[in-house]
Amino acid sequence: MKAALCELVIDGVPNNIEEQIEFISSEMFMSGEYDTDFILKVR
């Protein structure tokens, strides 16, 4: 998933690719120990 996001190019509109990479790279996500507050905890 990370490799796909790193290769993804979206031009012309704002996107959150960098945030998505940050989220999936977090220890919490990789360990599978996340919940509905995941985004708030990672930011």
C-alpha positions as a printed Julia matrix, in Angstrom:
43×3 Matrix{Float64}:
   0.0    0.0     0.0
   2.83   2.39    0.87
   4.62   1.7    -2.41
   1.42   2.42   -4.34
   0.9    5.7    -2.48
   4.51   6.71   -3.1
   4.04   6.16   -6.83
   0.65   7.86   -7.0
   0.57  11.25   -8.72
  -2.5   13.46   -8.56
  -2.23  16.82  -10.29
  -4.59  19.76  -10.19
  -6.46  19.07   -6.96
  -5.43  19.07   -3.31
  -4.85  15.59   -1.87
  -3.72  13.93    1.33
  -1.24  11.39    0.0
   1.47  12.49    2.44
  -0.9   12.09    5.39
  -1.94   8.64    4.2
   1.71   7.58    3.99
   2.28   8.93    7.51
  -0.74   7.03    8.84
   0.13   3.66    7.32
   3.77   4.05    8.41
   2.85   4.56   12.06
   3.63   1.83   14.57
   0.0    1.82   15.7
  -1.27   1.04   12.18
   1.41  -1.54   11.42
   0.72  -3.4    14.67
  -3.02  -3.44   13.99
  -3.72  -1.73   17.29
  -5.82   1.2    16.12
  -9.37   2.35   16.68
 -11.74   5.08   15.55
  -9.51   7.75   17.17
  -6.5    6.59   15.13
  -6.13   9.76   13.04
  -6.3   12.02   16.1
  -3.64   9.94   17.86
  -1.25   9.87   14.9
  -1.43  13.59   14.11
